[in-house]
GROMACS .gro file of C-alpha atoms in nm:
model
  449
    1MET     CA    1   6.269  12.030  25.292
    2PRO     CA    2   6.291  11.850  25.009
    3ASP     CA    3   6.089  11.915  24.691
    4LEU     CA    4   5.729  11.841  24.576
    5PHE     CA    5   5.840  11.540  24.413
    6GLY     CA    6   6.100  11.427  24.669
    7SER     CA    7   6.130  11.037  24.726
    8ALA     CA    8   6.326  10.935  25.047
    9GLU     CA    9   6.497  10.667  24.867
   10PRO     CA   10   6.576  10.788  24.410
   11GLY     CA   11   6.675  10.558  24.213
   12PRO     CA   12   7.060  10.498  24.089
   13PRO     CA   13   7.172  10.769  23.887
   14PRO     CA   14   7.252  10.659  23.570
   15GLU     CA   15   7.620  10.499  23.505
   16THR     CA   16   7.703  10.755  23.229
   17PRO     CA   17   7.579  11.077  23.252
   18GLN     CA   18   7.405  11.192  22.982
   19THR     CA   19   7.331  11.582  22.811
   20THR     CA   20   6.975  11.412  22.683
   21PRO     CA   21   6.833  11.185  22.927
   22PRO     CA   22   6.628  10.915  22.721
   23GLU     CA   23   6.280  10.890  22.773
   24GLY     CA   24   6.124  10.520  22.811
   25GLY     CA   25   6.191  10.256  23.051
   26VAL     CA   26   6.366  10.345  23.391
   27ASN     CA   27   6.456  10.701  23.250
   28ARG     CA   28   6.081  10.795  23.181
   29PRO     CA   29   6.008  11.188  23.188
   30LEU     CA   30   6.202  11.331  23.491
   31ALA     CA   31   5.812  11.448  23.673
   32ASP     CA   32   5.708  11.099  23.664
   33ARG     CA   33   6.052  10.967  23.788
   34LEU     CA   34   6.042  11.188  24.113
   35ARG     CA   35   5.681  11.114  24.232
   36PRO     CA   36   5.629  11.031  24.557
   37ARG     CA   37   5.610  10.705  24.717
   38SER     CA   38   5.403  10.791  24.997
   39LEU     CA   39   5.235  11.123  25.120
   40ASP     CA   40   5.505  11.184  25.378
   41GLU     CA   41   5.714  11.237  25.072
   42VAL     CA   42   5.473  11.513  24.909
   43VAL     CA   43   5.573  11.853  24.993
   44GLY     CA   44   5.437  12.232  24.929
   45GLN     CA   45   5.124  12.065  25.065
   46GLU     CA   46   5.162  12.021  25.412
   47HIS     CA   47   4.867  12.196  25.516
   48LEU     CA   48   4.703  11.842  25.385
   49THR     CA   49   4.976  11.556  25.401
   50GLY     CA   50   5.219  11.713  25.714
   51GLU     CA   51   5.183  11.626  26.071
   52GLY     CA   52   4.828  11.724  26.135
   53GLY     CA   53   4.763  11.821  25.777
   54THR     CA   54   4.367  11.740  25.654
   55LEU     CA   55   4.426  11.483  25.432
   56THR     CA   56   4.640  11.262  25.769
   57ARG     CA   57   4.374  11.320  25.973
   58LEU     CA   58   4.114  11.128  25.745
   59LEU     CA   59   4.331  10.912  25.671
   60ARG     CA   60   4.387  10.810  26.072
   61GLY     CA   61   4.046  10.768  26.088
   62ARG     CA   62   4.063  10.517  25.726
   63SER     CA   63   3.773  10.671  25.563
   64LEU     CA   64   3.839  10.971  25.325
   65GLY     CA   65   3.502  11.067  25.167
   66SER     CA   66   3.436  11.209  24.847
   67LEU     CA   67   3.695  11.476  24.768
   68ILE     CA   68   3.765  11.779  24.532
   69PHE     CA   69   4.210  11.882  24.489
   70TRP     CA   70   4.134  12.214  24.354
   71GLY     CA   71   4.477  12.394  24.247
   72PRO     CA   72   4.660  12.534  23.961
   73PRO     CA   73   4.869  12.235  23.724
   74GLY     CA   74   5.181  12.055  23.898
   75THR     CA   75   5.089  12.090  24.266
   76GLY     CA   76   5.051  11.698  24.297
   77LYS     CA   77   4.663  11.623  24.270
   78THR     CA   78   4.688  11.327  24.115
   79THR     CA   79   4.997  11.206  24.253
   80VAL     CA   80   4.822  11.224  24.632
   81ALA     CA   81   4.513  11.081  24.513
   82ARG     CA   82   4.704  10.788  24.396
   83LEU     CA   83   4.871  10.765  24.754
   84LEU     CA   84   4.562  10.761  24.897
   85ALA     CA   85   4.419  10.473  24.729
   86THR     CA   86   4.726  10.251  24.866
   87ALA     CA   87   4.685  10.398  25.144
   88THR     CA   88   4.337  10.298  25.201
   89ASP     CA   89   4.338   9.964  25.017
   90LEU     CA   90   4.117  10.085  24.725
   91HIS     CA   91   4.128  10.026  24.409
   92PHE     CA   92   4.264  10.329  24.199
   93GLU     CA   93   4.104  10.404  23.893
   94GLN     CA   94   4.083  10.717  23.664
   95ILE     CA   95   3.940  10.890  23.441
   96SER     CA   96   3.956  11.243  23.254
   97ALA     CA   97   3.659  11.460  23.191
   98ILE     CA   98   3.786  11.555  22.850
   99PHE     CA   99   3.770  11.219  22.707
  100SER     CA  100   3.511  11.056  22.889
  101GLY     CA  101   3.101  11.090  22.873
  102VAL     CA  102   2.797  10.908  23.048
  103PRO     CA  103   2.855  10.614  22.889
  104ASP     CA  104   3.248  10.505  22.995
  105LEU     CA  105   3.048  10.679  23.336
  106ARG     CA  106   2.878  10.398  23.327
  107LYS     CA  107   3.101  10.101  23.231
  108VAL     CA  108   3.315  10.243  23.491
  109PHE     CA  109   3.052  10.287  23.775
  110GLU     CA  110   2.934   9.910  23.679
  111ALA     CA  111   3.277   9.791  23.699
  112ALA     CA  112   3.318   9.935  24.064
  113ARG     CA  113   2.955   9.746  24.207
  114LYS     CA  114   3.137   9.427  24.065
  115ARG     CA  115   3.461   9.502  24.239
  116ARG     CA  116   3.207   9.578  24.569
  117ALA     CA  117   3.068   9.252  24.557
  118GLN     CA  118   3.395   9.107  24.569
  119GLY     CA  119   3.481   9.288  24.854
  120GLN     CA  120   3.685   9.537  24.736
  121ALA     CA  121   3.632   9.925  24.711
  122THR     CA  122   3.735  10.185  24.412
  123LEU     CA  123   3.907  10.517  24.432
  124LEU     CA  124   3.762  10.748  24.135
  125PHE     CA  125   3.948  10.974  24.078
  126VAL     CA  126   3.840  11.214  23.810
  127ASP     CA  127   4.120  11.470  23.649
  128GLU     CA  128   3.956  11.790  23.526
  129ILE     CA  129   3.613  11.723  23.639
  130HIS     CA  130   3.464  12.058  23.608
  131ARG     CA  131   3.487  11.981  23.254
  132PHE     CA  132   3.195  11.797  23.321
  133ASN     CA  133   2.856  11.929  23.234
  134ARG     CA  134   2.531  11.912  23.531
  135ALA     CA  135   2.373  11.594  23.392
  136GLN     CA  136   2.696  11.440  23.381
  137LEU     CA  137   2.785  11.600  23.694
  138ASP     CA  138   2.479  11.455  23.868
  139ALA     CA  139   2.577  11.101  23.762
  140PHE     CA  140   2.829  11.069  24.059
  141LEU     CA  141   2.599  11.165  24.298
  142PRO     CA  142   2.348  10.777  24.346
  143VAL     CA  143   2.747  10.639  24.320
  144MET     CA  144   2.891  10.843  24.565
  145GLU     CA  145   2.577  10.826  24.798
  146ASP     CA  146   2.595  10.447  24.878
  147GLY     CA  147   2.937  10.386  24.836
  148THR     CA  148   2.941  10.235  24.499
  149VAL     CA  149   3.320  10.479  24.440
  150THR     CA  150   3.503  10.703  24.670
  151LEU     CA  151   3.538  11.031  24.450
  152ILE     CA  152   3.825  11.242  24.420
  153GLY     CA  153   3.812  11.516  24.129
  154ALA     CA  154   4.072  11.752  24.069
  155THR     CA  155   3.989  12.078  23.906
  156THR     CA  156   4.226  12.420  23.856
  157GLU     CA  157   3.894  12.576  23.821
  158ASN     CA  158   3.704  12.715  24.119
  159PRO     CA  159   3.456  12.427  24.236
  160SER     CA  160   3.224  12.718  24.380
  161PHE     CA  161   3.187  12.830  23.973
  162GLU     CA  162   3.276  12.525  23.831
  163LEU     CA  163   3.060  12.209  23.986
  164ASN     CA  164   2.715  12.204  24.102
  165ALA     CA  165   2.569  12.218  24.462
  166ALA     CA  166   2.417  11.889  24.485
  167LEU     CA  167   2.801  11.734  24.405
  168LEU     CA  168   2.975  11.985  24.615
  169SER     CA  169   2.718  11.925  24.906
  170ARG     CA  170   2.848  11.542  24.929
  171ALA     CA  171   3.215  11.650  24.893
  172ARG     CA  172   3.485  11.777  25.099
  173VAL     CA  173   3.708  12.066  24.884
  174LEU     CA  174   4.052  12.079  24.955
  175LEU     CA  175   4.340  12.317  24.834
  176PHE     CA  176   4.659  12.237  24.637
  177ARG     CA  177   4.869  12.526  24.659
  178ALA     CA  178   5.121  12.626  24.410
  179LEU     CA  179   5.494  12.570  24.488
  180ASP     CA  180   5.678  12.887  24.648
  181PRO     CA  181   6.030  12.959  24.476
  182GLY     CA  182   6.231  12.766  24.738
  183ALA     CA  183   6.040  12.441  24.703
  184ILE     CA  184   6.077  12.477  24.256
  185ALA     CA  185   6.469  12.568  24.340
  186ARG     CA  186   6.470  12.232  24.560
  187LEU     CA  187   6.243  12.043  24.298
  188LEU     CA  188   6.556  12.111  24.019
  189ALA     CA  189   6.802  12.024  24.258
  190ARG     CA  190   6.644  11.636  24.322
  191ALA     CA  191   6.674  11.596  23.927
  192GLU     CA  192   7.012  11.683  23.961
  193ASP     CA  193   7.092  11.445  24.208
  194LEU     CA  194   6.889  11.208  24.003
  195THR     CA  195   7.035  11.270  23.709
  196GLY     CA  196   7.360  11.309  23.747
  197GLN     CA  197   7.420  11.624  23.579
  198ALA     CA  198   7.409  11.984  23.671
  199LEU     CA  199   7.172  12.203  23.525
  200PRO     CA  200   7.390  12.372  23.248
  201LEU     CA  201   7.258  12.751  23.440
  202THR     CA  202   7.408  13.030  23.533
  203GLU     CA  203   7.282  13.111  23.861
  204GLU     CA  204   7.071  13.437  23.749
  205ALA     CA  205   6.943  13.188  23.411
  206ARG     CA  206   6.864  12.936  23.743
  207ALA     CA  207   6.663  13.162  23.885
  208VAL     CA  208   6.452  13.268  23.554
  209LEU     CA  209   6.382  12.892  23.478
  210VAL     CA  210   6.229  12.909  23.888
  211ARG     CA  211   5.998  13.170  23.772
  212MET     CA  212   5.899  13.069  23.428
  213ALA     CA  213   5.788  12.733  23.613
  214ASP     CA  214   5.519  12.953  23.829
  215GLY     CA  215   5.480  12.732  24.083
  216ASP     CA  216   5.415  12.411  23.865
  217GLY     CA  217   5.634  12.158  23.978
  218ARG     CA  218   5.566  11.905  23.661
  219ALA     CA  219   5.668  12.264  23.446
  220ALA     CA  220   5.983  12.310  23.589
  221LEU     CA  221   6.108  11.929  23.578
  222THR     CA  222   5.980  11.986  23.130
  223LEU     CA  223   6.210  12.302  23.173
  224ALA     CA  224   6.496  12.131  23.299
  225GLU     CA  225   6.475  11.844  23.079
  226GLU     CA  226   6.479  12.110  22.739
  227VAL     CA  227   6.759  12.270  22.840
  228TRP     CA  228   6.967  11.916  22.936
  229ARG     CA  229   6.866  11.832  22.559
  230SER     CA  230   6.926  12.176  22.409
  231ALA     CA  231   7.292  12.227  22.583
  232ALA     CA  232   7.569  12.161  22.373
  233PRO     CA  233   7.921  11.991  22.553
  234GLY     CA  234   8.027  12.259  22.827
  235GLU     CA  235   7.772  12.511  22.740
  236THR     CA  236   7.630  12.645  22.977
  237PHE     CA  237   7.299  12.923  22.910
  238ASP     CA  238   7.262  13.298  23.121
  239ALA     CA  239   6.888  13.412  23.166
  240GLU     CA  240   6.912  13.569  22.785
  241GLY     CA  241   7.045  13.177  22.608
  242LEU     CA  242   6.752  13.039  22.854
  243GLN     CA  243   6.449  13.211  22.750
  244LEU     CA  244   6.588  13.137  22.383
  245ILE     CA  245   6.538  12.802  22.415
  246VAL     CA  246   6.223  12.746  22.648
  247GLN     CA  247   6.070  12.999  22.501
  248ARG     CA  248   5.838  13.184  22.769
  249ARG     CA  249   5.552  13.010  22.930
  250ALA     CA  250   5.214  13.145  22.898
  251PRO     CA  251   5.125  13.322  23.231
  252VAL     CA  252   4.877  13.078  23.445
  253TYR     CA  253   4.509  13.274  23.359
  254ASP     CA  254   4.211  13.195  23.129
  255LYS     CA  255   4.015  13.497  22.979
  256ALA     CA  256   3.696  13.262  23.078
  257GLN     CA  257   3.771  13.141  23.396
  258GLU     CA  258   3.891  13.245  23.773
  259GLY     CA  259   4.208  13.406  23.650
  260HIS     CA  260   4.051  13.656  23.489
  261TYR     CA  261   3.825  13.718  23.774
  262ASN     CA  262   4.089  13.707  24.018
  263LEU     CA  263   4.325  13.982  23.842
  264ILE     CA  264   4.084  14.226  23.783
  265SER     CA  265   3.963  14.191  24.153
  266ALA     CA  266   4.279  14.257  24.228
  267LEU     CA  267   4.341  14.591  24.015
  268HIS     CA  268   3.974  14.738  24.105
  269LYS     CA  269   4.097  14.659  24.516
  270THR     CA  270   4.466  14.847  24.487
  271VAL     CA  271   4.350  15.129  24.274
  272ARG     CA  272   4.080  15.169  24.582
  273GLY     CA  273   4.331  15.105  24.830
  274SER     CA  274   4.557  15.398  24.680
  275ASP     CA  275   4.827  15.185  24.563
  276PRO     CA  276   4.924  15.327  24.210
  277ASP     CA  277   5.246  15.058  24.209
  278ALA     CA  278   5.018  14.750  24.274
  279ALA     CA  279   4.800  14.888  24.043
  280LEU     CA  280   5.015  14.924  23.767
  281TYR     CA  281   5.152  14.571  23.809
  282TYR     CA  282   4.792  14.416  23.816
  283LEU     CA  283   4.695  14.603  23.457
  284CYS     CA  284   5.068  14.494  23.316
  285ARG     CA  285   4.946  14.115  23.431
  286MET     CA  286   4.639  14.127  23.252
  287LEU     CA  287   4.802  14.312  22.943
  288ASP     CA  288   5.044  14.083  22.928
  289ALA     CA  289   4.766  13.720  22.948
  290GLY     CA  290   4.602  13.891  22.642
  291GLU     CA  291   4.323  14.051  22.862
  292ASP     CA  292   4.059  14.232  22.632
  293ARG     CA  293   4.185  14.581  22.662
  294LEU     CA  294   3.863  14.732  22.608
  295PHE     CA  295   3.728  14.504  22.916
  296ILE     CA  296   4.015  14.658  23.141
  297ALA     CA  297   3.904  14.981  23.039
  298ARG     CA  298   3.533  14.960  23.102
  299ARG     CA  299   3.629  14.851  23.470
  300LEU     CA  300   3.877  15.165  23.493
  301VAL     CA  301   3.549  15.337  23.453
  302ARG     CA  302   3.382  15.181  23.664
  303MET     CA  303   3.629  15.225  23.927
  304ALA     CA  304   3.604  15.611  23.896
  305VAL     CA  305   3.285  15.622  23.964
  306GLU     CA  306   3.250  15.379  24.259
  307ASP     CA  307   3.521  15.446  24.400
  308ILE     CA  308   3.620  15.798  24.351
  309GLY     CA  309   3.336  15.995  24.223
  310LEU     CA  310   3.296  16.351  24.322
  311ALA     CA  311   3.593  16.323  24.538
  312ASP     CA  312   3.740  16.386  24.166
  313PRO     CA  313   3.458  16.443  23.942
  314GLN     CA  314   3.794  16.480  23.675
  315ALA     CA  315   3.880  16.111  23.732
  316LEU     CA  316   3.572  16.005  23.501
  317VAL     CA  317   3.699  16.246  23.271
  318VAL     CA  318   4.035  16.067  23.246
  319ALA     CA  319   3.911  15.723  23.288
  320ASN     CA  320   3.697  15.784  22.975
  321ALA     CA  321   3.944  16.015  22.811
  322ALA     CA  322   4.192  15.659  22.851
  323LYS     CA  323   3.881  15.390  22.646
  324ASP     CA  324   3.870  15.699  22.412
  325ALA     CA  325   4.255  15.702  22.358
  326PHE     CA  326   4.295  15.340  22.346
  327ASP     CA  327   4.011  15.312  22.065
  328PHE     CA  328   4.205  15.576  21.872
  329LEU     CA  329   4.609  15.377  21.931
  330GLY     CA  330   4.494  15.058  21.940
  331SER     CA  331   4.765  14.841  22.063
  332PRO     CA  332   5.072  14.855  22.211
  333GLU     CA  333   5.052  15.277  22.183
  334GLY     CA  334   4.738  15.221  22.362
  335GLU     CA  335   4.804  15.088  22.705
  336LEU     CA  336   5.016  15.357  22.762
  337ALA     CA  337   4.678  15.556  22.830
  338LEU     CA  338   4.473  15.220  23.050
  339ALA     CA  339   4.813  15.260  23.235
  340GLN     CA  340   4.812  15.620  23.293
  341ALA     CA  341   4.404  15.654  23.426
  342ALA     CA  342   4.514  15.323  23.666
  343ILE     CA  343   4.758  15.562  23.795
  344TYR     CA  344   4.563  15.873  23.833
  345LEU     CA  345   4.299  15.634  23.982
  346ALA     CA  346   4.478  15.508  24.209
  347CYS     CA  347   4.621  15.822  24.286
  348ALA     CA  348   4.309  16.013  24.333
  349PRO     CA  349   4.092  16.079  24.639
  350LYS     CA  350   3.778  15.820  24.764
  351SER     CA  351   3.469  15.846  24.786
  352ASN     CA  352   3.181  15.608  24.741
  353ALA     CA  353   2.925  15.825  24.858
  354VAL     CA  354   2.785  15.860  24.532
  355TYR     CA  355   2.746  15.452  24.507
  356THR     CA  356   2.639  15.432  24.881
  357ALA     CA  357   2.356  15.703  24.810
  358TYR     CA  358   2.254  15.529  24.440
  359LYS     CA  359   2.204  15.197  24.618
  360ALA     CA  360   1.995  15.394  24.903
  361ALA     CA  361   1.795  15.547  24.684
  362THR     CA  362   1.710  15.243  24.462
  363ARG     CA  363   1.620  15.084  24.750
  364LEU     CA  364   1.398  15.367  24.879
  365ALA     CA  365   1.242  15.351  24.532
  366LYS     CA  366   1.161  15.020  24.518
  367GLU     CA  367   0.999  15.030  24.935
  368ALA     CA  368   0.761  15.344  24.867
  369GLY     CA  369   0.598  15.234  24.581
  370SER     CA  370   0.490  15.501  24.293
  371LEU     CA  371   0.439  15.766  24.516
  372PRO     CA  372   0.353  16.031  24.313
  373PRO     CA  373   0.562  16.424  24.320
  374PRO     CA  374   0.404  16.682  24.528
  375ARG     CA  375   0.165  16.865  24.280
  376VAL     CA  376   0.347  17.228  24.281
  377ILE     CA  377   0.653  17.038  24.107
  378LEU     CA  378   0.414  16.879  23.827
  379ASN     CA  379   0.399  17.039  23.504
  380ALA     CA  380   0.055  17.207  23.401
  381PRO     CA  381  -0.056  17.211  23.057
  382THR     CA  382  -0.390  17.148  23.051
  383LYS     CA  383  -0.680  17.437  23.222
  384LEU     CA  384  -0.807  17.082  23.408
  385MET     CA  385  -0.503  17.040  23.571
  386ARG     CA  386  -0.454  17.380  23.686
  387LYS     CA  387  -0.786  17.345  23.854
  388VAL     CA  388  -0.665  17.062  24.021
  389GLY     CA  389  -0.343  17.249  24.161
  390TYR     CA  390  -0.061  17.101  23.954
  391GLY     CA  391   0.165  17.354  23.925
  392GLU     CA  392   0.017  17.548  24.168
  393GLY     CA  393   0.272  17.798  24.373
  394TYR     CA  394   0.552  17.718  24.236
  395ARG     CA  395   0.837  17.961  24.320
  396TYR     CA  396   1.093  17.902  23.989
  397ASP     CA  397   1.462  17.899  24.171
  398HIS     CA  398   1.639  18.169  23.920
  399ASP     CA  399   1.380  18.460  24.075
  400GLU     CA  400   1.484  18.401  24.393
  401PRO     CA  401   1.767  18.513  24.598
  402ASP     CA  402   2.078  18.291  24.585
  403ALA     CA  403   1.898  18.130  24.308
  404PHE     CA  404   1.751  17.898  24.563
  405SER     CA  405   1.375  17.833  24.676
  406GLY     CA  406   1.388  17.615  24.911
  407GLN     CA  407   1.076  17.414  24.841
  408ASP     CA  408   1.043  17.068  24.937
  409TYR     CA  409   1.028  16.804  24.654
  410TRP     CA  410   0.971  16.551  24.809
  411PRO     CA  411   0.634  16.323  24.822
  412GLU     CA  412   0.449  16.455  25.081
  413ALA     CA  413   0.434  16.019  25.200
  414LEU     CA  414   0.793  16.025  25.257
  415GLY     CA  415   0.926  16.321  25.359
  416ARG     CA  416   1.250  16.478  25.308
  417ARG     CA  417   1.537  16.216  25.291
  418HIS     CA  418   1.889  16.286  25.316
  419LEU     CA  419   2.030  16.031  25.112
  420TYR     CA  420   2.346  16.178  24.950
  421GLU     CA  421   2.664  16.204  25.221
  422PRO     CA  422   2.984  16.359  25.089
  423THR     CA  423   3.281  16.272  25.266
  424ASP     CA  424   3.572  16.498  25.383
  425ARG     CA  425   3.782  16.427  25.121
  426GLY     CA  426   3.845  16.587  24.753
  427TYR     CA  427   3.659  16.777  24.531
  428GLU     CA  428   3.334  16.654  24.826
  429THR     CA  429   3.476  16.930  25.083
  430ARG     CA  430   3.353  17.165  24.886
  431LEU     CA  431   3.037  17.001  24.814
  432ALA     CA  432   2.982  16.902  25.176
  433GLU     CA  433   3.003  17.340  25.234
  434ARG     CA  434   2.762  17.336  24.963
  435LEU     CA  435   2.461  17.164  25.085
  436ALA     CA  436   2.527  17.282  25.423
  437ARG     CA  437   2.468  17.664  25.329
  438TRP     CA  438   2.200  17.477  25.101
  439ASP     CA  439   1.986  17.346  25.419
  440ALA     CA  440   2.047  17.630  25.611
  441LEU     CA  441   1.921  17.829  25.318
  442ARG     CA  442   1.600  17.587  25.311
  443ARG     CA  443   1.502  17.587  25.676
  444LEU     CA  444   1.537  17.978  25.684
  445ARG     CA  445   1.325  18.004  25.388
  446ARG     CA  446   1.068  17.718  25.538
  447GLY     CA  447   1.022  17.937  25.868
  448GLU     CA  448   1.234  17.625  26.073
  449GLY     CA  449   1.485  17.887  26.186
   0.00000   0.00000   0.00000
C-alpha cells in the first residue's frame, strides 16, 4: 500500500539528480511535496479514511461536526483537516494555540460570521489545541453551537486530561495512529521516486532510520533530507555513520504528560504480570527518556506493597534498598539497582491480599463510625476508669499457652470481621497456616468448639 504522503500522480522528478535537494519553489521540503491531495491517498489511518472508515462515513453524509484529532506528530492531522475542508467546500482557516489568544480568536470568529452571512461556512483548524487554557477553550463553545465554525482541533496529548468537558461534549475525538515501520519504509521509497535519488544507506542503516522516525512520517522525510545533504558523491552510510550525521531523535516522551503515565503504567503492569523482560524494557525506556529516577524508585516501592505484599516480604526491603542505592551512587551507576529491583519484583510471588484488606478496612472504618474498642483492652490509668471496667479481665497473651489468649478485640457493635485473606503463594502460605491455627485456638479458648 502507498505511504502516508503517497500521491497517485506525483510531480516529475528533478531533471538532474542532486545530492542536496533544494528547498523553496517546486522543490519544497519533502514532507510538503508528498502531501496527499485527497483522503484516499492518506495511508496509515485506514480506520479513519479507508472504505468504511469514520471520516469516510461522515463525508458521505456531507456533515462533519466538530472533531478532535488526537495522535502523535507526523501522522497527517493537519493534512487530513485541509482535505476535509476541500471535500466539504468549507473555507479552511488555521491557527495555532501556541501563538493565539482570545483577541485572535475573536477576529477569527468575526471573519467566520461574515463568511457565513455570505453563504460560505468555515472549517477552523486549531493546532496544539491543548495549549489553550480553560477560559480560552470556553470561547469556542458559542461558535460551535451556532454553526459559525466547524472546529477541528489537533492535539498530541490525551484530550481527557487536557481539554475541558464542555468542549469534549460538543466534539468527537478521532485517534490518529503512529505510522508502522512498513509505512515509514514505503514513505522513504516514495521520496526516492520523487527526487530521483536513492538514499545513500546500507540496508541496516535504512532500518535504523526507519526506527529513528518513531512512527512520525514528517520526521522520516526530514531525516532523509539530512542524509542527502550530508552524503558526498558516491558515499554510503552504514548504521553507525547514519547516527553520527543525524544524531538521535529524542524519544517521544513528555515527563509531565501522557507518555509519562503510559510508561509507568506499563512498567507497573509488567511487574504485576511477572514478566521481568518487559519490566526491564519499560524501565530502560523511562531511564532513556530522562525520567526522574527517584520517581521510578518510589513506584517500585509501591509495586512491592501493592502487588507482592506478604507473599514475599523481602520485596519491600529490596525496593527500598534500590532507592537507597541510587541515592548513594547516583546516575548512571545507581540505575542498575533500580533494574535489579524491577527484575526481583517481577519474579516475586504476587499477592494483593494486603492491598485488598487495607481497602476493606478503610471502608469499614468510614462506614462504622467512631465505635469504642471493648473495655477489656483499654488502659486504666485512673481509679475512675478502673471502677467503670477499663482493662477488666484483660489476659496478657505472653502468659497464656502458646502466647495466645484468643480474646475478642472488636467493638461489640461490629462483632468479629475477617479482612485479610492470605493467598496460597509465597510466604503467605505460611501466614495462612498460622492464622488458621490461631482461629482454631480462638474458638477453643472461647468455648466455641
